[in-house]
Coordinates of C-alpha atoms and ligand atoms in Angstrom, one line a residue:
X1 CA 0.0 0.0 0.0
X2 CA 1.3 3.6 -0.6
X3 CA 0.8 6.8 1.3
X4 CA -1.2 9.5 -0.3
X5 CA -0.7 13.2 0.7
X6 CA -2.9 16.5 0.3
X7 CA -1.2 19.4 0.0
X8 CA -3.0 22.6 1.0
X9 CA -1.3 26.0 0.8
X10 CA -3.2 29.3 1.6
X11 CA -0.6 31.6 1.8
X12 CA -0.7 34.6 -1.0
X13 CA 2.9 34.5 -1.1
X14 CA 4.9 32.3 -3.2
X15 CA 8.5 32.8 -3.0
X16 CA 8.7 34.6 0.1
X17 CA 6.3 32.5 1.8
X18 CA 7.5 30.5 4.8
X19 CA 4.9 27.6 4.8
X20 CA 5.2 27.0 1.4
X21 CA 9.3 26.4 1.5
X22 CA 9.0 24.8 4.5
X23 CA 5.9 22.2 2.9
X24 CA 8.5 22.2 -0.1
X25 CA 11.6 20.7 2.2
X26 CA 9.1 18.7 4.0
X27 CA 7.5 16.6 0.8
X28 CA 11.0 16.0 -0.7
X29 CA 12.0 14.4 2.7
X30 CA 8.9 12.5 3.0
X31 CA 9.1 11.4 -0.6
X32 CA 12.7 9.7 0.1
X33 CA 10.5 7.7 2.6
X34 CA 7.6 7.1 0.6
X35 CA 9.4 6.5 -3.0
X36 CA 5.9 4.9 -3.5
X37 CA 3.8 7.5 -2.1
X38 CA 1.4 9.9 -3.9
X39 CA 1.3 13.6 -3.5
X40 CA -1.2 16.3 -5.1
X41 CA -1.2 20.0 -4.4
X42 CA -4.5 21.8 -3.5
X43 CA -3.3 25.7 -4.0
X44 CA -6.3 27.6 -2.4
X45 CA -4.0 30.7 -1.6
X46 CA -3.6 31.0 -5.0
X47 CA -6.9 29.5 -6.8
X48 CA -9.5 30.1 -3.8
X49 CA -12.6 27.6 -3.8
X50 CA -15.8 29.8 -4.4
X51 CA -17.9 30.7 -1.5
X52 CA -21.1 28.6 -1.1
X53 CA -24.2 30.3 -2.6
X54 CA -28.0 29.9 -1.7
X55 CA -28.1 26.9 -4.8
X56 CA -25.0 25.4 -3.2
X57 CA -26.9 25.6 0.5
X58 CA -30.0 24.5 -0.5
X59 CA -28.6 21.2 -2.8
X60 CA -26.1 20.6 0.2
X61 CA -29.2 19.8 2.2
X62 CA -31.4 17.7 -0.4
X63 CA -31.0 13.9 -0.8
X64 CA -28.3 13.8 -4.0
X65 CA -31.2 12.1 -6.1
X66 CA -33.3 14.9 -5.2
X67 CA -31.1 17.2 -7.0
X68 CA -31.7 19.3 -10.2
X69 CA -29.0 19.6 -12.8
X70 CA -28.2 23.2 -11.8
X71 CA -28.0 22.0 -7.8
X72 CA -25.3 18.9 -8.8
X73 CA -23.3 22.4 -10.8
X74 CA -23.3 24.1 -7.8
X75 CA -21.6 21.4 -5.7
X76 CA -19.3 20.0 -8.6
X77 CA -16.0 22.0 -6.8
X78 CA -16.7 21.3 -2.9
X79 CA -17.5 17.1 -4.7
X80 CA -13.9 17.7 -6.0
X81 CA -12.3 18.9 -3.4
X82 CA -14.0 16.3 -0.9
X83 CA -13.2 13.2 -2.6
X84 CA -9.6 14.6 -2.9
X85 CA -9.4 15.0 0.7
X86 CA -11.1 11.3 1.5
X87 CA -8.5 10.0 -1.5
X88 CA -5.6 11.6 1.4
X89 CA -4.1 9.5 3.9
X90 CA -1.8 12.2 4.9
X91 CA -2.9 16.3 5.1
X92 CA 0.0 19.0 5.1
X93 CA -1.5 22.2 5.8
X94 CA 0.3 25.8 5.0
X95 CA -2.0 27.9 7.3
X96 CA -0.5 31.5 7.6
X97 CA -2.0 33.2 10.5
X98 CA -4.0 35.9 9.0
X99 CA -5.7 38.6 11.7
X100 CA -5.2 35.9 14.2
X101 CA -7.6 33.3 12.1
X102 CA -7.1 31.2 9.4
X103 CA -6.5 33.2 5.7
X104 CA -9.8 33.7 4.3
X105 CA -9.2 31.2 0.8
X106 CA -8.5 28.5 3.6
X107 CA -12.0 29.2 5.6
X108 CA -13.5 28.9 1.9
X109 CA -12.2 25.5 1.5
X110 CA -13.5 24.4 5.1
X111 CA -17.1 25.8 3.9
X112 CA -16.6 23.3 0.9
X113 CA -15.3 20.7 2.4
X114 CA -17.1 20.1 5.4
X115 CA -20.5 18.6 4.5
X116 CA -23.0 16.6 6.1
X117 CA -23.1 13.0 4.9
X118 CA -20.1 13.7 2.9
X119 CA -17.5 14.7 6.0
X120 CA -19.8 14.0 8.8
X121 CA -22.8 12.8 9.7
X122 CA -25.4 14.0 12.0
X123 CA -28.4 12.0 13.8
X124 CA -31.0 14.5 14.8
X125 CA -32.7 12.1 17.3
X126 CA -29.4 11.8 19.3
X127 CA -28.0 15.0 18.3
X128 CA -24.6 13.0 17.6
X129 CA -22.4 14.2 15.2
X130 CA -19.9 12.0 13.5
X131 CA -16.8 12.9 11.5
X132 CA -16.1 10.5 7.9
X133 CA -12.9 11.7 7.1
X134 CA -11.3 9.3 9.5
X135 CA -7.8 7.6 9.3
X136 CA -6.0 10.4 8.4
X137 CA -2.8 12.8 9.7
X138 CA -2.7 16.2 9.8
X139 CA 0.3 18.4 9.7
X140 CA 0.0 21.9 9.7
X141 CA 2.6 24.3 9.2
X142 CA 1.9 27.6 11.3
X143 CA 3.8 31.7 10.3
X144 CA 2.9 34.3 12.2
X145 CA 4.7 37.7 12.4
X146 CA 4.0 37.6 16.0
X147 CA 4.3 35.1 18.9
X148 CA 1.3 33.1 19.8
X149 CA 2.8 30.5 22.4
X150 CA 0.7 30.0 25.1
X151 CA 1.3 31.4 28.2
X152 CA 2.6 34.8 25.7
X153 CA 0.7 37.8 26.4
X154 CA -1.0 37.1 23.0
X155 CA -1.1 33.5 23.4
X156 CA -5.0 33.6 23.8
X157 CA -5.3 35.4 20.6
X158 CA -3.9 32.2 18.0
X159 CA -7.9 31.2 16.6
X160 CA -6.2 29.7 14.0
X161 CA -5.1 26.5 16.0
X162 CA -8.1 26.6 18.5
X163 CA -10.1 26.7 14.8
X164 CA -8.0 24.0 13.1
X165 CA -8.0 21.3 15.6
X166 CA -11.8 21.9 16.3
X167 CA -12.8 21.4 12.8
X168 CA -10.5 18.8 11.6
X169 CA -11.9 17.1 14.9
X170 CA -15.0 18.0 13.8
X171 CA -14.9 16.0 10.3
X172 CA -12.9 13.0 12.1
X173 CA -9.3 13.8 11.6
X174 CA -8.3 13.8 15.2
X175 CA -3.8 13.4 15.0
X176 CA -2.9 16.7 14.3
X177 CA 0.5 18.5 14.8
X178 CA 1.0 22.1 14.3
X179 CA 4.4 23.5 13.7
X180 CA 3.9 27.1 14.2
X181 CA 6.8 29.0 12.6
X182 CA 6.5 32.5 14.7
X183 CA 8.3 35.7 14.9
X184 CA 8.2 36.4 11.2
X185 CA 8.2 40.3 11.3
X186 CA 11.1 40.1 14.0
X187 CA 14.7 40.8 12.5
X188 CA 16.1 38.5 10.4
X189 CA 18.4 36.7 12.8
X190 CA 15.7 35.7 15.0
X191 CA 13.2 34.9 12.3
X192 CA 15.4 32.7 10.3
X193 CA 16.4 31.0 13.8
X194 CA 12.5 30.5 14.5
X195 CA 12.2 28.6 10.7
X196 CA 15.0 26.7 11.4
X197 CA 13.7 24.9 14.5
X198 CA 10.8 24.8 12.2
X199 CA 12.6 22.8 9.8
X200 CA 14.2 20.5 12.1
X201 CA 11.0 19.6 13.8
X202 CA 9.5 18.9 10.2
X203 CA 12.7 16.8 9.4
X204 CA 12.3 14.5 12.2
X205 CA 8.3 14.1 11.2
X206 CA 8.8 13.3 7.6
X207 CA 10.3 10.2 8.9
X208 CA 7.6 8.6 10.9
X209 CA 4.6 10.3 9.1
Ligands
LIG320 C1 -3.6 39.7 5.5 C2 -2.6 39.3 6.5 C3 -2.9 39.3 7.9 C4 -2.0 38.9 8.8 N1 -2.3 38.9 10.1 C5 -1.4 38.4 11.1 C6 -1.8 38.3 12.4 O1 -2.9 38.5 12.8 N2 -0.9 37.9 13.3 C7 0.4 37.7 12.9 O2 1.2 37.3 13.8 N3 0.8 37.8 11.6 C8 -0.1 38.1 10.7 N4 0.3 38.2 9.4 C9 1.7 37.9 9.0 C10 1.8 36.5 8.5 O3 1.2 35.5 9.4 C11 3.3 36.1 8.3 O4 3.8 37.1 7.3 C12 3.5 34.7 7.8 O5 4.9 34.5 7.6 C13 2.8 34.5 6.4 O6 2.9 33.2 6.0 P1 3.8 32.9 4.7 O7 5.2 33.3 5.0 O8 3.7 31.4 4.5 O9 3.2 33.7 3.6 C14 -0.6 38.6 8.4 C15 -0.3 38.6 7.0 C16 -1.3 39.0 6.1 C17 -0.9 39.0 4.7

């Protein structure tokens, strides 16, 4: 059997973007591991999913044979992007802290890829929701310009790992590990020391992931 892994990037930034050279390192190590393993790339940072729309709302709720032809349009992307993400053994995540949340082309994607009867289910009578993305590892790969660590006087402030590990939970993907990479806007000595402990961390997970 081989090891597939999602890539999902969020950042605007392309060359100077921290999460994406440090996913970049990270797959190359993990491919030397995985010669047989599969990788795709999911770029929402640069090619954002489209928001859901009334049509996608109301055919998200409707039995899939219930559908009309213009309802099954709506949801073709979010179908897409949810088998891609139940095809994934393995999810690397470059989640940027943006305004102390996740980037907004990232919250797009959860909106499309958390669905019920597709991500999770939901019994009314017990009022039990299940996740259905289940067997899966998530890594996520964490800039800020600031320090979040808890126990910092901004430590309370980081929604974007409260967020992540609460909706991953939510859909069923439970082993998550967030290397936050902080202190991005702090001068360039201490920034590049704070990607480098990055980058060993991420080293020493490629092997056993
Ligand atoms: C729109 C926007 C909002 C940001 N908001 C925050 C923030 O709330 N806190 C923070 O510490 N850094 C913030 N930053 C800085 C980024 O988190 C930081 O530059 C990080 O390195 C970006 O990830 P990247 O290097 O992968 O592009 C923000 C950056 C952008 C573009």
């Amino acid at each position: 059997m081989f090891m597939k892994l999602l890539e999902v990037q969020s950042s605007v930034r392309l060359e100077q973007s921290v999460s994406r050279t440090l996913s970049q390192e990270f797959i190359q190590i993990w491919k030397n591991f995985h010669p047989n393993g599969r990788h795709k790339q999911r770029d929402v940072g640069m090619n954002p999913p489209a928001h859901p729309t009334e049509l996608w709302t109301t055919a998200n709720y409707i039995p899939p044979d219930s559908r009309t032809p213009e309802m099954e349009t709506a949801l073709i992307e979010s179908e897409q992007l949810i088998e891609e993400l139940l095809w994934a053994d393995r999810l690397l995540l470059g989640v940027p802290m943006y305004n102390f949340g996740v980037p907004s082309t990232f919250k797009a994607y959860v909106d499309n890829i958390v669905r019920v009867n597709r991500t999770f289910t939901f019994d009314p009578a017990s009022f039990i929701f299940e996740g259905l993305a289940t067997d899966k590892k998530a890594l996520v790969i964490a800039p800020s310009a600031g320090n979040f660590a808890p126990g910092t006087p901004m430590g309370s402030m980081n929604f974007c790992e409260t967020y992540l590990r609460s909706i991953l939970g939510f859909i069923g993907i439970e082993d998550i590990t967030t290397i936050a990479v902080p202190n991005q806007f702090m001068p360039d000595e201490t920034r590049h020391q704070e990607v480098e402990q990055a980058r060993t961390k991420l080293k020493t997970i490629a092997a056993t992931w």
